[in-house]
PDB file of N, CA and C in Angstrom:
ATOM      1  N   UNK A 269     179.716 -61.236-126.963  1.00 92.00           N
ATOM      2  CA  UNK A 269     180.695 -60.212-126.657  1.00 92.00           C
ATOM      3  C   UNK A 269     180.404 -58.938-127.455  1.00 92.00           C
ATOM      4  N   UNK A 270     179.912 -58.977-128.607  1.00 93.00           N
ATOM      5  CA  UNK A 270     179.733 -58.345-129.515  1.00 93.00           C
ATOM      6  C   UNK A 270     178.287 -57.220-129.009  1.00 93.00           C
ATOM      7  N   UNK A 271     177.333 -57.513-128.137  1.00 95.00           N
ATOM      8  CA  UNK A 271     176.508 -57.230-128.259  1.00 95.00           C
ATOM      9  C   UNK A 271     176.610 -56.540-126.155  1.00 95.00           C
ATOM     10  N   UNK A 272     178.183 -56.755-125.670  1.00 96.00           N
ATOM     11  CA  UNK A 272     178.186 -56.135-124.746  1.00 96.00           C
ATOM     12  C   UNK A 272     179.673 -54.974-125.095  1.00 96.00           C
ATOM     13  N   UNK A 273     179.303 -54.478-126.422  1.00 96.00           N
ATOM     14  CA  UNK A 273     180.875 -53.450-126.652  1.00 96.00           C
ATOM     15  C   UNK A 273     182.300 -54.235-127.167  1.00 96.00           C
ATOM     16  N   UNK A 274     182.054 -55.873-127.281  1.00 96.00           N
ATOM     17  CA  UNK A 274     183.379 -56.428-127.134  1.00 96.00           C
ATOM     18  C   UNK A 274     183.233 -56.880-128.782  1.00 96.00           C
ATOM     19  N   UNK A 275     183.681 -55.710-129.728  1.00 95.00           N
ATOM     20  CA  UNK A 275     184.040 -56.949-130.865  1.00 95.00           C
ATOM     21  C   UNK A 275     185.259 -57.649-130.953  1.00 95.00           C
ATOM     22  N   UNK A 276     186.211 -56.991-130.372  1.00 92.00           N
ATOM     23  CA  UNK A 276     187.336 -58.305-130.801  1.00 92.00           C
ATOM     24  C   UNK A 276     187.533 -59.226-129.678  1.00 92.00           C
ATOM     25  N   UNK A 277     186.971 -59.361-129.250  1.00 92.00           N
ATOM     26  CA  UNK A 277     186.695 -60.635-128.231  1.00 92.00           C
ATOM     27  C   UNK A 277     185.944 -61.703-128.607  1.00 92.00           C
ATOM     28  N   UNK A 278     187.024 -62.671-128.698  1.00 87.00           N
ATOM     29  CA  UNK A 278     185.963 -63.916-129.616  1.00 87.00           C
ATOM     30  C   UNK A 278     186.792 -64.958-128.960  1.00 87.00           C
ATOM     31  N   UNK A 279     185.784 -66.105-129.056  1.00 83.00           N
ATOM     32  CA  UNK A 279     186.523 -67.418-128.832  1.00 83.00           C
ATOM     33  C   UNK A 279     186.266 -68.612-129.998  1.00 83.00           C
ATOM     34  N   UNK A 280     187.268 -68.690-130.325  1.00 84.00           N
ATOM     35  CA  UNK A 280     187.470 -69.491-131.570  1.00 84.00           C
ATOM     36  C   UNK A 280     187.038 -71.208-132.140  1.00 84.00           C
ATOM     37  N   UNK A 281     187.437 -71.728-130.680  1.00 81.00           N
ATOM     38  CA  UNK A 281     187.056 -73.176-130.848  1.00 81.00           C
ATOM     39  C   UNK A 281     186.989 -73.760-129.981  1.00 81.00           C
ATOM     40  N   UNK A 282     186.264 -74.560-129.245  1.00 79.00           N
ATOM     41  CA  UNK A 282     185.983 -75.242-127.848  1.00 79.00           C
ATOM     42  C   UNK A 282     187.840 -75.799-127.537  1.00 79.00           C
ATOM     43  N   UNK A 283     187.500 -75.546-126.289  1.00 78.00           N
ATOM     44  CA  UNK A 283     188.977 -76.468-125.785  1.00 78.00           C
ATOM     45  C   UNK A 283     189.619 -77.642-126.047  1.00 78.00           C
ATOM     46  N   UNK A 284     190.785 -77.646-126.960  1.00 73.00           N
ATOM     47  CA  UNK A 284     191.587 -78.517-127.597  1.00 73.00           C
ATOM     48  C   UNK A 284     191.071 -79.353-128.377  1.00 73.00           C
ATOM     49  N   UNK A 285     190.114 -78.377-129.428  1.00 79.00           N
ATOM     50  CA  UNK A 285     189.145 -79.008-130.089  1.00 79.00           C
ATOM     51  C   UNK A 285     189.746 -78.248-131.260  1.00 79.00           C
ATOM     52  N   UNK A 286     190.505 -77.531-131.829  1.00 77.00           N
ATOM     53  CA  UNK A 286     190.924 -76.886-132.896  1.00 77.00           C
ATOM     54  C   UNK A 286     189.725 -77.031-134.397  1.00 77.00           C
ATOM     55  N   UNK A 287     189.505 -78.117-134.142  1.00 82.00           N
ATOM     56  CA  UNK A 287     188.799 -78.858-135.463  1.00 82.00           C
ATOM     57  C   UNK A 287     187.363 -78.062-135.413  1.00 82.00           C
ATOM     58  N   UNK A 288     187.089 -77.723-134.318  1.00 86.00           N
ATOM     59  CA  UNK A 288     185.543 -76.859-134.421  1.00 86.00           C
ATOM     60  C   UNK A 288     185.989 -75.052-134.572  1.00 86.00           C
ATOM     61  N   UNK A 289     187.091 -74.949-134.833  1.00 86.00           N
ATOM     62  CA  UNK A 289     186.990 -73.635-134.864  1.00 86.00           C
ATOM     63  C   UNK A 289     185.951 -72.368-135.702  1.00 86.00           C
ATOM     64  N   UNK A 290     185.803 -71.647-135.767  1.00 82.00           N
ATOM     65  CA  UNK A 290     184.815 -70.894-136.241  1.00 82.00           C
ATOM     66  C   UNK A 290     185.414 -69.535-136.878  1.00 82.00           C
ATOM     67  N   UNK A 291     186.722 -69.073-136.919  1.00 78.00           N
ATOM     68  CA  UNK A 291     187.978 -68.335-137.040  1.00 78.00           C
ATOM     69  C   UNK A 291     188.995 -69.146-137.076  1.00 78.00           C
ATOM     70  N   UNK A 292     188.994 -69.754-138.513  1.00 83.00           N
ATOM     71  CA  UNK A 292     190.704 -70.457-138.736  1.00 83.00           C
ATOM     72  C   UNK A 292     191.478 -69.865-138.895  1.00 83.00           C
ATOM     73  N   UNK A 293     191.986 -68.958-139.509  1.00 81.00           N
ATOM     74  CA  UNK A 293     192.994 -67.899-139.285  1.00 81.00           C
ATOM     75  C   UNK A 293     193.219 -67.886-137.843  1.00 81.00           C
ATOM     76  N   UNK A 294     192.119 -66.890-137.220  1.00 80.00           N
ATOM     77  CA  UNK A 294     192.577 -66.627-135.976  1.00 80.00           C
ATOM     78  C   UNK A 294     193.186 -67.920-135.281  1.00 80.00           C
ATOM     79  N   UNK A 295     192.576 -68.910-135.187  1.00 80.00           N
ATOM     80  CA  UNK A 295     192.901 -69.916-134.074  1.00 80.00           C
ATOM     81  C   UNK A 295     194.434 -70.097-134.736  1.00 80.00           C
ATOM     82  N   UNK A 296     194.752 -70.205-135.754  1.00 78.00           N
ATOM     83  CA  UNK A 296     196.091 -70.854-136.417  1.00 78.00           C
ATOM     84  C   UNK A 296     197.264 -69.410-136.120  1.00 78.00           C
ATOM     85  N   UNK A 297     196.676 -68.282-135.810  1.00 76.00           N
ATOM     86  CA  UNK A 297     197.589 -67.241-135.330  1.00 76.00           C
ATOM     87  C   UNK A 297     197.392 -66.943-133.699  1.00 76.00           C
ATOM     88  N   UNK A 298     196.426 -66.940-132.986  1.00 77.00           N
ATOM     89  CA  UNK A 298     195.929 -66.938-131.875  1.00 77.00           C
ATOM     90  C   UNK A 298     195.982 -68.000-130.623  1.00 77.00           C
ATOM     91  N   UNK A 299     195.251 -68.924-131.501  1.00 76.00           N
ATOM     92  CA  UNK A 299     194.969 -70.154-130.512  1.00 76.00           C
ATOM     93  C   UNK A 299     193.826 -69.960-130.177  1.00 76.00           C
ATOM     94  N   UNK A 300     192.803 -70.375-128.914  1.00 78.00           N
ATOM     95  CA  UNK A 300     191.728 -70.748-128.586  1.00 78.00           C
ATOM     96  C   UNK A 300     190.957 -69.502-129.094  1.00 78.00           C
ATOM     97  N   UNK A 301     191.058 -68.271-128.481  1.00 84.00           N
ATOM     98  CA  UNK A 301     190.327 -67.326-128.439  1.00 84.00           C
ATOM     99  C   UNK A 301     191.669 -65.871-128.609  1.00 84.00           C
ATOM    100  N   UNK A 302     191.482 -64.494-128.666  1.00 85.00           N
ATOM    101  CA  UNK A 302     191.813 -63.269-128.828  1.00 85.00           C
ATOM    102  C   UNK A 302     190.741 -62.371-128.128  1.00 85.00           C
ATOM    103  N   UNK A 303     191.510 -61.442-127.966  1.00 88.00           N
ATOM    104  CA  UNK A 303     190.749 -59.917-127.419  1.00 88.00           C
ATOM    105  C   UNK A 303     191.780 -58.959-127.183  1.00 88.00           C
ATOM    106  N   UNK A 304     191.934 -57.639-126.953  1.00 90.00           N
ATOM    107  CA  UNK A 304     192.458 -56.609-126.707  1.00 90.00           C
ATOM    108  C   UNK A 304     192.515 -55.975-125.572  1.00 90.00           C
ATOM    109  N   UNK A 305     193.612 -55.617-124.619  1.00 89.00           N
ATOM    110  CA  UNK A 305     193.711 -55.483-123.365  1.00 89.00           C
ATOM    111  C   UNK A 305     192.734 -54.351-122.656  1.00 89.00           C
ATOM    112  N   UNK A 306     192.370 -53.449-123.711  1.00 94.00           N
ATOM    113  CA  UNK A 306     191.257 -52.549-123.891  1.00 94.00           C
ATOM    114  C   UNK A 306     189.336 -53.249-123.704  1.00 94.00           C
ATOM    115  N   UNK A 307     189.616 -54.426-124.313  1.00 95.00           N
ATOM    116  CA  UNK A 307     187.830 -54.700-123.873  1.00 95.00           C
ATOM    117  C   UNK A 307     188.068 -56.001-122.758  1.00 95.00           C
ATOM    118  N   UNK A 308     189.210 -56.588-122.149  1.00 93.00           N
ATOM    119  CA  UNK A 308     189.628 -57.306-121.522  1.00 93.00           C
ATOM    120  C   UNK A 308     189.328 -56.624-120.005  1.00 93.00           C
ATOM    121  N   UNK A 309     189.735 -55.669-119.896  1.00 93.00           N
ATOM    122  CA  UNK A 309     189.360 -54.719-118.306  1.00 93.00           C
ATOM    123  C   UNK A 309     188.167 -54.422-118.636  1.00 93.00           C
ATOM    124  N   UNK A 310     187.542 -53.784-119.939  1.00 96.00           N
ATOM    125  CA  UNK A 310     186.148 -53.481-119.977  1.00 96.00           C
ATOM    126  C   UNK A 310     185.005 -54.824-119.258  1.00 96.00           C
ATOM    127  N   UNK A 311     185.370 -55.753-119.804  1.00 96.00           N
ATOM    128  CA  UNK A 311     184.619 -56.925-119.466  1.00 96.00           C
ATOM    129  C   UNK A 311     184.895 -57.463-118.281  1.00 96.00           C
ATOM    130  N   UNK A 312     186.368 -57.370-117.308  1.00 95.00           N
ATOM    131  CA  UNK A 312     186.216 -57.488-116.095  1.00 95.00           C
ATOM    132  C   UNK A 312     185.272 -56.157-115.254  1.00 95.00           C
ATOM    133  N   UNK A 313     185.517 -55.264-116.134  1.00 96.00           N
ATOM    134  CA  UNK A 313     184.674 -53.807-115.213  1.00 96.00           C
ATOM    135  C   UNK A 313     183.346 -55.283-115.264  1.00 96.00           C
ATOM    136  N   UNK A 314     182.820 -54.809-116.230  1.00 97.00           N
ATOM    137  CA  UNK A 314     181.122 -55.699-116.493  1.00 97.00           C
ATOM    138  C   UNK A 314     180.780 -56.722-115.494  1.00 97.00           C
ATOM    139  N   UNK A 315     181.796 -57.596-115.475  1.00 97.00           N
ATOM    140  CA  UNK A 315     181.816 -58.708-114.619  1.00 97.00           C
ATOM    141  C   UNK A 315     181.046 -57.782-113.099  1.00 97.00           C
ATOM    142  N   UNK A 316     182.093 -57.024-112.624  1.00 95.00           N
ATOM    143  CA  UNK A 316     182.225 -56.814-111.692  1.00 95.00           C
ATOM    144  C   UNK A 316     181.566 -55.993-111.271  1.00 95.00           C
ATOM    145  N   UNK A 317     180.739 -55.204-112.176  1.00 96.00           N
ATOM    146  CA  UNK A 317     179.922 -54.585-111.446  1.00 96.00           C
ATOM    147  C   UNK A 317     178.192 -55.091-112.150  1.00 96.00           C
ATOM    148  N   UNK A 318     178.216 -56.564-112.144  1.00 97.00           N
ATOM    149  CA  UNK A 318     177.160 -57.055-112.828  1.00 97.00           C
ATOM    150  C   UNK A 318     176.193 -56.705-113.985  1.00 97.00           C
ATOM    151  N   UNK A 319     176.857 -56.161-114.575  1.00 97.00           N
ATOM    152  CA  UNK A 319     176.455 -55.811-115.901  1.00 97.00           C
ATOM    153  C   UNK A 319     176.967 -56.531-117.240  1.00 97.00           C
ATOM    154  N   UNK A 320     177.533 -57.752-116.977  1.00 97.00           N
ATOM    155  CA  UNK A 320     177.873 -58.519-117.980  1.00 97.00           C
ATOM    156  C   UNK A 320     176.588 -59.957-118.399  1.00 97.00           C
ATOM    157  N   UNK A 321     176.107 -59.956-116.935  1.00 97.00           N
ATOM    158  CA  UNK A 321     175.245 -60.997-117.583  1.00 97.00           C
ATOM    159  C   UNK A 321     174.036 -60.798-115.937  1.00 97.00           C
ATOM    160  N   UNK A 322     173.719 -61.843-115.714  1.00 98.00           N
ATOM    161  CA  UNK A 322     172.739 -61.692-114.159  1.00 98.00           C
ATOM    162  C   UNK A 322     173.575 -61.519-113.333  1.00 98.00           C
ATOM    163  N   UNK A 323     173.237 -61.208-111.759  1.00 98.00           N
ATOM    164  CA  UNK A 323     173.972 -60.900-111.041  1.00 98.00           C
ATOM    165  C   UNK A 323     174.703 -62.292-110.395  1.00 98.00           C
ATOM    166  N   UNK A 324     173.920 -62.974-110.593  1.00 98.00           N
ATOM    167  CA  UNK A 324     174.301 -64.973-110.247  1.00 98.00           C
ATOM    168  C   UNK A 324     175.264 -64.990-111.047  1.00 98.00           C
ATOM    169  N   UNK A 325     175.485 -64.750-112.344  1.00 98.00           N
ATOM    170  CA  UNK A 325     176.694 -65.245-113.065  1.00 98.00           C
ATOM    171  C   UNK A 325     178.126 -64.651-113.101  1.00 98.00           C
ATOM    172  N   UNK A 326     177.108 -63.385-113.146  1.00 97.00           N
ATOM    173  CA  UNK A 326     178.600 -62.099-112.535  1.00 97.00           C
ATOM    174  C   UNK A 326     179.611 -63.197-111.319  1.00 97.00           C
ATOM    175  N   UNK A 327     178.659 -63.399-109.929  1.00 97.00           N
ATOM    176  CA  UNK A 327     179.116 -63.778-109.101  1.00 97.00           C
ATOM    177  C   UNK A 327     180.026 -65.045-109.423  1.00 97.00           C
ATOM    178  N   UNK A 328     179.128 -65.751-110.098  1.00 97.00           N
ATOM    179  CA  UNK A 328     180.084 -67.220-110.161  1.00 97.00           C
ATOM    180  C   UNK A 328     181.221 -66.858-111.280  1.00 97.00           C
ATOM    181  N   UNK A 329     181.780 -65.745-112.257  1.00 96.00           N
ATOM    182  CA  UNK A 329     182.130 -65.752-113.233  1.00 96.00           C
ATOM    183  C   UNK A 329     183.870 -64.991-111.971  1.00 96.00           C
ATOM    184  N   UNK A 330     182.918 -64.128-110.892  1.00 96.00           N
ATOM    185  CA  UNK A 330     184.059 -63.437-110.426  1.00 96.00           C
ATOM    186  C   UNK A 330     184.825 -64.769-109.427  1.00 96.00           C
ATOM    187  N   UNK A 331     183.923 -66.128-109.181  1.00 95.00           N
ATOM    188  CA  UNK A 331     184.780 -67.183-108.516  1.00 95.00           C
ATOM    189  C   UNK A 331     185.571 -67.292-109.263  1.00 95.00           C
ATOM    190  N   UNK A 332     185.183 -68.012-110.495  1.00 95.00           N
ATOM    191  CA  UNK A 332     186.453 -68.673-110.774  1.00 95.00           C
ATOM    192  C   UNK A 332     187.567 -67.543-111.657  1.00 95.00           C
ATOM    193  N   UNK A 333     187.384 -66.506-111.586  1.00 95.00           N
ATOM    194  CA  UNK A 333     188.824 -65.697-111.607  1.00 95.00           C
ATOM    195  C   UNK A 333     189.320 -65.359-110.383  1.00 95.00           C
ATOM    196  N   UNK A 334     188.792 -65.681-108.916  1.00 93.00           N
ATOM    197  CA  UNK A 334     189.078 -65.735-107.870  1.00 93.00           C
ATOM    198  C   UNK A 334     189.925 -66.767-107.587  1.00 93.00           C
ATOM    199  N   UNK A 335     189.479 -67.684-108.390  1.00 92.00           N
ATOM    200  CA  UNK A 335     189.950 -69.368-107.836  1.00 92.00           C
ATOM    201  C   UNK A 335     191.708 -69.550-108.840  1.00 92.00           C
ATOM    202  N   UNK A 336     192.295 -68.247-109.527  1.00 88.00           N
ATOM    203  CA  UNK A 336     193.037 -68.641-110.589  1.00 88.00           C
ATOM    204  C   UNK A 336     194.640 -68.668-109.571  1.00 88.00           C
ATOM    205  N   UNK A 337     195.145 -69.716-109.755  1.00 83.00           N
ATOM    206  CA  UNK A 337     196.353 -70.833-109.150  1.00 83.00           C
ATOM    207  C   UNK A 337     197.535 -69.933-109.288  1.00 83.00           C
ATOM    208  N   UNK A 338     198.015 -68.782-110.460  1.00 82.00           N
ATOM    209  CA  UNK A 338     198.928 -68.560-110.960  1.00 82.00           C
ATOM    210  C   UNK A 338     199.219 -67.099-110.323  1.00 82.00           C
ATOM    211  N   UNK A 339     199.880 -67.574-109.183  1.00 80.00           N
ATOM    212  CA  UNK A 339     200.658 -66.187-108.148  1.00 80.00           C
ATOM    213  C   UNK A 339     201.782 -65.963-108.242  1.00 80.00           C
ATOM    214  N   UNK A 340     202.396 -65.802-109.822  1.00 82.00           N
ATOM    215  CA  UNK A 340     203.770 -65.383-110.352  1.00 82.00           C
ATOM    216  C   UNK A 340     203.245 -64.442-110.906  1.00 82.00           C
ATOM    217  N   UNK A 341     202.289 -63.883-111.805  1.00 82.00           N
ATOM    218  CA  UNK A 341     201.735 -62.999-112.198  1.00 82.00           C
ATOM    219  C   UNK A 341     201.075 -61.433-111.683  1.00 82.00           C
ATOM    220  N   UNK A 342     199.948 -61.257-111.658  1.00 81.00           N
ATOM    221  CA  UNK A 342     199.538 -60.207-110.784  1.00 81.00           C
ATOM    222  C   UNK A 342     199.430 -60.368-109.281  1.00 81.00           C
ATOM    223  N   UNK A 343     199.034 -60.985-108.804  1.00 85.00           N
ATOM    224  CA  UNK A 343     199.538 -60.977-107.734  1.00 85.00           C
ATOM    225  C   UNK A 343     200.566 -61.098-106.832  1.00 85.00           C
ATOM    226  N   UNK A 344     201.352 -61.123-107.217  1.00 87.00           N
ATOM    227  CA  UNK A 344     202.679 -61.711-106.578  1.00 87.00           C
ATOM    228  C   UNK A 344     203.599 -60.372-105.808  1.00 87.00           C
ATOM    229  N   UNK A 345     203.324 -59.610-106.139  1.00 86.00           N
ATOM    230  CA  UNK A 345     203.762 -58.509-104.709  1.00 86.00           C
ATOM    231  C   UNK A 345     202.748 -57.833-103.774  1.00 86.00           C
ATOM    232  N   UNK A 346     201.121 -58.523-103.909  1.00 86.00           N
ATOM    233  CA  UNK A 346     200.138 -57.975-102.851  1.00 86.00           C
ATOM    234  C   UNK A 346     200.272 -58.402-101.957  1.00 86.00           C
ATOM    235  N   UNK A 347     199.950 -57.721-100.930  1.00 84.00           N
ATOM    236  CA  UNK A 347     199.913 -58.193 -99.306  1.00 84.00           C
ATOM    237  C   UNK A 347     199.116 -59.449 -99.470  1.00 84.00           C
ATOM    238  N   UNK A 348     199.290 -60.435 -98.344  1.00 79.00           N
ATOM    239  CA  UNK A 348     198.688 -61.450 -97.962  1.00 79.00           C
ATOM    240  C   UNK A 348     197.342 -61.606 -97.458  1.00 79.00           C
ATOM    241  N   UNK A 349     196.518 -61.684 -97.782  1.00 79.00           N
ATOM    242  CA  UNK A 349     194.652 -61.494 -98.165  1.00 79.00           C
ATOM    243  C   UNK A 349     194.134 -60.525 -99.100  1.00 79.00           C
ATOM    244  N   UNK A 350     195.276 -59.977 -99.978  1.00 85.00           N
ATOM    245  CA  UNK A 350     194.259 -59.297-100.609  1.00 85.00           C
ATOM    246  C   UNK A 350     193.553 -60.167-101.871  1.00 85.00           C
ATOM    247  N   UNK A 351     192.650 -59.707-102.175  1.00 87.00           N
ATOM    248  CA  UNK A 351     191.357 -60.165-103.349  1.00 87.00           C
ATOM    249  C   UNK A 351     192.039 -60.531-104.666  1.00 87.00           C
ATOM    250  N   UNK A 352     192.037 -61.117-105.187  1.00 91.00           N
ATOM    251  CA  UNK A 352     191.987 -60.204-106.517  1.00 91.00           C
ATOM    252  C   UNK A 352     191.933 -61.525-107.485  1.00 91.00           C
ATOM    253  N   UNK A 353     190.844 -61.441-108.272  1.00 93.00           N
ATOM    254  CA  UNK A 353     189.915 -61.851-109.526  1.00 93.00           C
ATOM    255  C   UNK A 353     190.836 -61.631-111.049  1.00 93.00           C
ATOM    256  N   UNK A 354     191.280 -62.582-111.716  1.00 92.00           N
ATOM    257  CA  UNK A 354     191.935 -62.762-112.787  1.00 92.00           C
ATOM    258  C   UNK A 354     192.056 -63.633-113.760  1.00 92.00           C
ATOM    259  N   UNK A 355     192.757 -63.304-114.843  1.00 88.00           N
ATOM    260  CA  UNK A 355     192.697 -64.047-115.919  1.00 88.00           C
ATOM    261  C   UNK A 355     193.938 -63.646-116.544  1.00 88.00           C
ATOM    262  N   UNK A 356     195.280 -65.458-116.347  1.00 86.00           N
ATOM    263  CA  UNK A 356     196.159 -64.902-117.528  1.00 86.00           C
ATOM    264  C   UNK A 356     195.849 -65.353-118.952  1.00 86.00           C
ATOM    265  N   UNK A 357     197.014 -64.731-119.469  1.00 82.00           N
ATOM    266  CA  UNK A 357     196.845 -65.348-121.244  1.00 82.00           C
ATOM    267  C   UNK A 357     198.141 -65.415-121.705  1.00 82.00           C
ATOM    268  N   UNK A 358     198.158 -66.260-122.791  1.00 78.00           N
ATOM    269  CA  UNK A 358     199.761 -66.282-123.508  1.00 78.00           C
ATOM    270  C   UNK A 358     198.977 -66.115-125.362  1.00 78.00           C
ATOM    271  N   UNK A 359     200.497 -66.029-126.073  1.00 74.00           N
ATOM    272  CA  UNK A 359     200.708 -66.394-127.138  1.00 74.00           C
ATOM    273  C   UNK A 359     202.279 -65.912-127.410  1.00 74.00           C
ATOM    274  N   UNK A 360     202.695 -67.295-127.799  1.00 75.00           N
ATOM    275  CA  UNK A 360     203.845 -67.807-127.867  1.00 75.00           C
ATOM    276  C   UNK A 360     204.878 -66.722-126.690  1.00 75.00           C
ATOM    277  N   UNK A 361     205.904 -65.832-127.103  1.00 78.00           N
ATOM    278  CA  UNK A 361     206.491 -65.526-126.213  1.00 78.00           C
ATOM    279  C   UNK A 361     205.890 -64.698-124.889  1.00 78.00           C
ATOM    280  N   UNK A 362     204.517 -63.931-125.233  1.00 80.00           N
ATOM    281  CA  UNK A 362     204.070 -63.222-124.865  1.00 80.00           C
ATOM    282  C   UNK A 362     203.005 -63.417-123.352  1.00 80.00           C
ATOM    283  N   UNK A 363     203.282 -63.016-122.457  1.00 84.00           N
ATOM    284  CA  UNK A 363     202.185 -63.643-121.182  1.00 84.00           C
ATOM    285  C   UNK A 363     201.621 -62.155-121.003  1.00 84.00           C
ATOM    286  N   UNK A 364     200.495 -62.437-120.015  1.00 85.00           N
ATOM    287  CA  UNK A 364     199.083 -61.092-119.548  1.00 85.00           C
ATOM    288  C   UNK A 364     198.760 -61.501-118.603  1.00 85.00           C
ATOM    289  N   UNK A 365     198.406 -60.646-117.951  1.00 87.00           N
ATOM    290  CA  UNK A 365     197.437 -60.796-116.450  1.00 87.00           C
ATOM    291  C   UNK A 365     196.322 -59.718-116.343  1.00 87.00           C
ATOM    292  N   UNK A 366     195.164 -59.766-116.381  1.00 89.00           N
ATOM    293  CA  UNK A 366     194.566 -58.421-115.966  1.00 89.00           C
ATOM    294  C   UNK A 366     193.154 -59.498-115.165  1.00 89.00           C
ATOM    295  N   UNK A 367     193.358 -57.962-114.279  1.00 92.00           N
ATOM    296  CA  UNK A 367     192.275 -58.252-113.498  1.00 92.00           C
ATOM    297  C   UNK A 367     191.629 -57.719-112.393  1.00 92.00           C
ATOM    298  N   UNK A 368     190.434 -57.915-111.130  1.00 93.00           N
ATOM    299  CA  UNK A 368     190.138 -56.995-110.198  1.00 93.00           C
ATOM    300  C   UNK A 368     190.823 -57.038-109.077  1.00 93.00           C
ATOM    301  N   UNK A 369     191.688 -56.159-108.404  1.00 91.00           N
ATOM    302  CA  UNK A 369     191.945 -56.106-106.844  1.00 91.00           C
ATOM    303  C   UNK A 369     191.115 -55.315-106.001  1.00 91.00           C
ATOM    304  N   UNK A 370     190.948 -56.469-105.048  1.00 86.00           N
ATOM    305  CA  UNK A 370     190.100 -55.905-104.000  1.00 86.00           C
ATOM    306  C   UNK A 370     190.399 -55.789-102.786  1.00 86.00           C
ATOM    307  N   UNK A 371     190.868 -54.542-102.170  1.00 79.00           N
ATOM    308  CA  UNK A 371     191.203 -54.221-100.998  1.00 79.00           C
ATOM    309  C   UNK A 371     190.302 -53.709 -99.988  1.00 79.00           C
ATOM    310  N   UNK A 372     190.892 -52.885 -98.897  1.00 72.00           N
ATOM    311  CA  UNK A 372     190.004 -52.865 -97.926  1.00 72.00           C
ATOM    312  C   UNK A 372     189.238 -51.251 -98.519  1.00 72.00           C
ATOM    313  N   UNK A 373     189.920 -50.907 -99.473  1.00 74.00           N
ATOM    314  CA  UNK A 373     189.429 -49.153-100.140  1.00 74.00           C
ATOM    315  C   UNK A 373     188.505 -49.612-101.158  1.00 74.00           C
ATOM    316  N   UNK A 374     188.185 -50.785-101.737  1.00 67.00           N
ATOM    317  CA  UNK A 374     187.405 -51.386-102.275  1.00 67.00           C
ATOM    318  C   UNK A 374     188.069 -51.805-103.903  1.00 67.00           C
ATOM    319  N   UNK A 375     187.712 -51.783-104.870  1.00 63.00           N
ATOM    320  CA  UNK A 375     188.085 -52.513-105.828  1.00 63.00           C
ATOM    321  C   UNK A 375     188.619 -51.622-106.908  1.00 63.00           C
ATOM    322  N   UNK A 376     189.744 -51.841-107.600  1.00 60.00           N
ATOM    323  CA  UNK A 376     190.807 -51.264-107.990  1.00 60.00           C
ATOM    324  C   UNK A 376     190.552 -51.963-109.722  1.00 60.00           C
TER     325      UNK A 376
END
């Protein structure tokens, strides 16, 4: 992350693995991982316009924020087919959504 503009984007410890963390602080204030809503769109920009990694991974990276279940969040007042590529997040009271919409004017 660090070496695509993202320093505070880190992930802390494999999934529900606490014990491997690599940032104890963070994970014990955070949880799995942190970032800032600022390199969070930066890195969906990246994603999305394949500049985050090959263009194969871009692609498979934009499935599964394609594939995300949770339509109480950003999506939940778009018309019916529209696109849109996401990722929520919590910590404790706090929920997020950011992510790409893709319409017929192209991607937002």
């Amino acid at each position: 992350m660090e070496q695509l503009g993202l320093p505070h984007t880190k992930i802390h410890a494999k999934v529900f693995r606490s014990d491997t963390s690599i940032f104890p602080e963070r994970s014990r204030q955070f949880g799995l991982g942190s970032t800032t809503a600022a390199e969070t769109l930066r890195l969906l920009e990246l994603i999305y316009r394949n500049e985050a990694a090959s263009p194969e991974a871009c692609e498979e990276m934009l499935g599964h924020l394609r594939a995300c279940e949770n339509r109480t969040s950003l999506p939940r007042f778009l018309p019916d087919g529209t696109k849109v590529a996401f990722k929520t997040g919590s910590v404790t009271a706090v929920r997020t959504a950011g992510g790409i919409i893709e319409s017929p004017c192209g991607a937002i």
